Coordinates of C-alpha atoms in Angstrom, one line a residue:
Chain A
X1 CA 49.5 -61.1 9.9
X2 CA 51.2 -60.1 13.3
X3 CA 51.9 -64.0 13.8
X4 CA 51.3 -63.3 17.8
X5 CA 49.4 -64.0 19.8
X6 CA 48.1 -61.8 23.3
X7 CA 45.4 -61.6 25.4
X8 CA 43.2 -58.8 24.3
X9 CA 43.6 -57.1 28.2
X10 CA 44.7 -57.6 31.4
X11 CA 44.5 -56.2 35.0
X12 CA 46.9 -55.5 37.5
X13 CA 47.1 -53.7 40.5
X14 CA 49.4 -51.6 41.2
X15 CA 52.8 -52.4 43.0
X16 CA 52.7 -55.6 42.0
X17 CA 54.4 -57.5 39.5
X18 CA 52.8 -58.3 35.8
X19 CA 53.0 -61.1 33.6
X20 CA 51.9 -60.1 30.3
X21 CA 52.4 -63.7 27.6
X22 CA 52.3 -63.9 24.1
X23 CA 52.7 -66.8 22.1
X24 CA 54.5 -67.5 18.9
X25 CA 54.3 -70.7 17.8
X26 CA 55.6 -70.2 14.3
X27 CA 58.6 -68.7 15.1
X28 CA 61.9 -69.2 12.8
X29 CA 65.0 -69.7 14.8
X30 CA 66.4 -66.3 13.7
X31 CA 63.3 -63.9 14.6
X32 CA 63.9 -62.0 17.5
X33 CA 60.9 -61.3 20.2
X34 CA 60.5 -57.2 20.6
X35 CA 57.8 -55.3 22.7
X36 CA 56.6 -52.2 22.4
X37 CA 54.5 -50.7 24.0
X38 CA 51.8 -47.7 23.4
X39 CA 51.0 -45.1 26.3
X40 CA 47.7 -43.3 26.0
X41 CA 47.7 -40.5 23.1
X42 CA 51.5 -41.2 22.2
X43 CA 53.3 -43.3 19.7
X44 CA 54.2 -46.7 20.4
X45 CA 57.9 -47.2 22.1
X46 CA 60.2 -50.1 22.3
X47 CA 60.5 -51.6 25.5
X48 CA 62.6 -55.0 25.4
X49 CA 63.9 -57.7 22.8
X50 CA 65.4 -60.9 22.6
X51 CA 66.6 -64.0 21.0
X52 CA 66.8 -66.9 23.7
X53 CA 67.8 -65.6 26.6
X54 CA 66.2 -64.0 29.1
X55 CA 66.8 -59.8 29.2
X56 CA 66.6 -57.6 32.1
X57 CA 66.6 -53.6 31.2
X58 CA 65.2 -50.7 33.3
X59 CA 61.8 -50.8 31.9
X60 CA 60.8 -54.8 32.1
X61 CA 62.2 -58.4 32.0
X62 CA 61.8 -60.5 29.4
X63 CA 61.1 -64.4 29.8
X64 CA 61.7 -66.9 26.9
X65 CA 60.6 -70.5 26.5
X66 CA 62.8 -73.0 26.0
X67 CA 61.1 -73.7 22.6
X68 CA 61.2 -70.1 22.0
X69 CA 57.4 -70.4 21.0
X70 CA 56.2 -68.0 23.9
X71 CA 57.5 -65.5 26.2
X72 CA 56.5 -63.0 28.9
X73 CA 57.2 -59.7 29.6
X74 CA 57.2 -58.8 33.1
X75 CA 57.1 -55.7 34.6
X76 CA 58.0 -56.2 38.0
X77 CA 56.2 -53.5 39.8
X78 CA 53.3 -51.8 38.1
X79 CA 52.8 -48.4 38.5
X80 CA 50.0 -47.0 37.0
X81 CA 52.3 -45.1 34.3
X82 CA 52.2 -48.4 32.9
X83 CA 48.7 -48.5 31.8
X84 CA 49.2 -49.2 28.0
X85 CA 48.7 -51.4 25.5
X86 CA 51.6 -53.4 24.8
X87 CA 52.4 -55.4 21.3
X88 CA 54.7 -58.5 21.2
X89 CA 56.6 -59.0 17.7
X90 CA 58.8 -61.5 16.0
X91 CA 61.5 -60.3 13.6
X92 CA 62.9 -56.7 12.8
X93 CA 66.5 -57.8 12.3
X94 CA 67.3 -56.1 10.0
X95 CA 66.6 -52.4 9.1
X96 CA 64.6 -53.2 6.5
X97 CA 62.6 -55.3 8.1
X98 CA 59.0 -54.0 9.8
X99 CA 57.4 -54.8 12.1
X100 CA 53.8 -55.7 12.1
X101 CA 51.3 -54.9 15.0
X102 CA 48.9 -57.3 15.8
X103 CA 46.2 -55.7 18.6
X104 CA 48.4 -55.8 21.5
X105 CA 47.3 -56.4 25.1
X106 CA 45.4 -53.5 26.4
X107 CA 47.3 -53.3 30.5
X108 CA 44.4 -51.5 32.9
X109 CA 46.5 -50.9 36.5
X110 CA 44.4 -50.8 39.5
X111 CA 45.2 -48.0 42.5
Chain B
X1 CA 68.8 -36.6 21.9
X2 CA 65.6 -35.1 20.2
X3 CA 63.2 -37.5 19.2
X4 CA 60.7 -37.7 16.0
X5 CA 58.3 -34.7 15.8
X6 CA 54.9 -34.6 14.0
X7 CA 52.9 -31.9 13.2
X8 CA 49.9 -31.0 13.1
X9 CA 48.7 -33.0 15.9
X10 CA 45.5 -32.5 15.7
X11 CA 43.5 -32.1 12.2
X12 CA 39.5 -32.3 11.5
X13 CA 38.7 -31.8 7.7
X14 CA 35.4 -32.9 5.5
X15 CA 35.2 -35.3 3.3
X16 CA 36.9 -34.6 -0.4
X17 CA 39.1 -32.0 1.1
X18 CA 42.9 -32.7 1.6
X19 CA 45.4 -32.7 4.3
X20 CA 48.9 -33.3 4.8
X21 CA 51.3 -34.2 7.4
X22 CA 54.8 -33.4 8.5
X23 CA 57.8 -35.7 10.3
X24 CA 61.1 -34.9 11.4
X25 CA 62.9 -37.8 12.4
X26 CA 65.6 -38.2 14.5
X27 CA 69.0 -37.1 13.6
X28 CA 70.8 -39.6 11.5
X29 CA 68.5 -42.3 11.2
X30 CA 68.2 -42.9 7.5
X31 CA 65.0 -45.6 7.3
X32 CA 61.3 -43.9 8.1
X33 CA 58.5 -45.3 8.0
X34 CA 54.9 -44.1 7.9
X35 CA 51.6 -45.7 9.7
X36 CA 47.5 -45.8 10.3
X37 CA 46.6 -46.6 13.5
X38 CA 42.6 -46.7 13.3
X39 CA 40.8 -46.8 16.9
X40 CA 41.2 -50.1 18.4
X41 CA 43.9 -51.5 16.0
X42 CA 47.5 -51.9 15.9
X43 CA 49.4 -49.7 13.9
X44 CA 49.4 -50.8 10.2
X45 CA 52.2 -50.1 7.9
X46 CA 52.2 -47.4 4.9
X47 CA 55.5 -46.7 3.4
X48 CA 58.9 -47.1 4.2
X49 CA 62.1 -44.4 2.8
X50 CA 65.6 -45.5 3.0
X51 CA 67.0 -41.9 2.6
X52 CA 65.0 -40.0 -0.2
X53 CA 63.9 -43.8 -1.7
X54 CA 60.8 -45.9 -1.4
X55 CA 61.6 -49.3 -0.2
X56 CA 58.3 -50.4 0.2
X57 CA 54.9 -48.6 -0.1
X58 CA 52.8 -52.1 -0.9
X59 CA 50.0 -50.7 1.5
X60 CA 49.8 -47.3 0.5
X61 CA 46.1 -46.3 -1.0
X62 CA 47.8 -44.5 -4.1
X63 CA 45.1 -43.2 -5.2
X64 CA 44.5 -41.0 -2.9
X65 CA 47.6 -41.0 -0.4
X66 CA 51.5 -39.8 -1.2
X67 CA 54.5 -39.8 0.5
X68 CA 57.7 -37.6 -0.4
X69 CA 60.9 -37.6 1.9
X70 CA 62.9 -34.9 -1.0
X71 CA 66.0 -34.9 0.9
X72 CA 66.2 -37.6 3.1
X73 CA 65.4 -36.1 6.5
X74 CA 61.8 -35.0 6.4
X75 CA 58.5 -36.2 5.2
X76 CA 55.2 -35.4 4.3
X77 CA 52.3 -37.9 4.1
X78 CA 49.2 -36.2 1.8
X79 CA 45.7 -37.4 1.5
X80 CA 43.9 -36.1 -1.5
X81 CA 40.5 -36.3 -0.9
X82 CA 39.9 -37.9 2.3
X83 CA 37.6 -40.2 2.8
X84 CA 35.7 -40.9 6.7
X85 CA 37.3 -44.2 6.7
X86 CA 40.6 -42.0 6.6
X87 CA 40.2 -41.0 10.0
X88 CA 43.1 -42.2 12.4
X89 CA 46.0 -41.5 13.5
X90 CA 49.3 -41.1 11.5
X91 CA 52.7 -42.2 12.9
X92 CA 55.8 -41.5 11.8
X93 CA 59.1 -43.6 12.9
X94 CA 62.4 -43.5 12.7
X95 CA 65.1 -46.3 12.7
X96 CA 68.1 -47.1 15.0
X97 CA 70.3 -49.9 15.2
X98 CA 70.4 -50.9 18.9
X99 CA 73.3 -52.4 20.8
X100 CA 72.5 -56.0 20.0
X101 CA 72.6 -55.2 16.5
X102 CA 68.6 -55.3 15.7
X103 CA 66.9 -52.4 15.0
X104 CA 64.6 -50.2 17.1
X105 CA 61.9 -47.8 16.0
X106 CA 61.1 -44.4 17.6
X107 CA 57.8 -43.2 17.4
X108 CA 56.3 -39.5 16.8
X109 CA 53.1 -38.6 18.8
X110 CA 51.2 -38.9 16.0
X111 CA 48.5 -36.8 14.0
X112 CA 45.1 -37.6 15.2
X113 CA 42.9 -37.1 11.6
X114 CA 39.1 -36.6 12.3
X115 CA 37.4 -36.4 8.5
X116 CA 33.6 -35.6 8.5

């Protein structure tokens, strides 16, 4: 049980900003949000994680509720090298713990 | 920084036969973890090595799939016999504690398995 929630796709076109959500209602106050994400024919790679606040890196931003029961990654210009499907998951603290994929958001960027 | 490598990438075999597959994980990073991703699906958890040890192999079909990490650095994943259902790709990942202190997973390309 991924315990997420995402839209099974989305479309964008590209140069413009995307909002992908994903909803965790049942979070604990210690799981972390992550993101990976999986590029076509390649393993999945980590993209962005937080706790409560919002995170910036190079790849993406990411947006948490005030209730920490959904968040957003945005990508803030799509390019179409960001055509993937992309997984939000709670947990993976620890190094023990795993993380379990639900079925992601498939991302499909329009030229 | 070299990241994980699998090999083969690509493997077709028939039904009964058996296969096996190879990781090298990064440098240093002690927990590896192998996955299933069928067409369509999320990756799905197999086993998990802390060095040369099983931590957790709760969703590994045992009787037909093993795992070995001898020394603590590479793997190999075995089906013996494959079934069609088997066919998928295989992930390896390695573990890395990030600068926030959680823990991020580097993925291999993967092994595409067709079995016919």
């Amino acid at each position: 049980d991924a315990k997420t929630t995402q839209p099974n796709s989305m479309e964008s076109n590209e140069e413009e900003p995307v909002h992908l959500p994903c909803n965790h209602s049942t979070i604990s106050g210690t799981d972390y949000i992550h993101w990976y994400r999986q590029l076509p024919s390649q393993g999945p790679e980590y993209v962005i994680h937080g706790l409560t606040s919002n995170v910036n890196n190079r790849m993406a931003s990411l947006a948490i509720a005030e209730d920490r029961k959904s968040s957003t990654l945005i990508l803030h210009r799509a390019t179409l090298r960001d055509a993937a499907v992309y997984y939000c998951i709670r947990g993976v603290m620890n190094r023990d713990d795993k993380i379990i994929f639900g079925k992601g958001t498939r991302l499909h960027i329009l030229p | 920084e070299a990241g994980v490598a699998q090999s083969p990438r690509y493997k077709i075999i028939e039904k009964r036969q058996s296969v096996a597959f190879w990781c090298n994980p990064i440098s240093g990073h002690a927990t590896l973890y192998w996955y299933q991703q069928i067409l369509g699906q999320g990756p799905k958890l197999l086993i998990q090595f802390q060095n040369n040890g099983v931590v957790d192999d709760s969703q590994l079909p045992k009787d037909r799939f093993s795992a070995e990490r001898l020394k603590g650095v590479d793997s190999t994943l075995k089906i013996q016999p494959a079934k069609l259902e088997d066919s998928a790709v295989y992930l390896c990942a390695s573990v890395r504690q990030g600068t926030s202190g959680t823990y991020e997973q580097y993925f291999g390309p993967g092994t595409r398995l067709t079995v016919t």
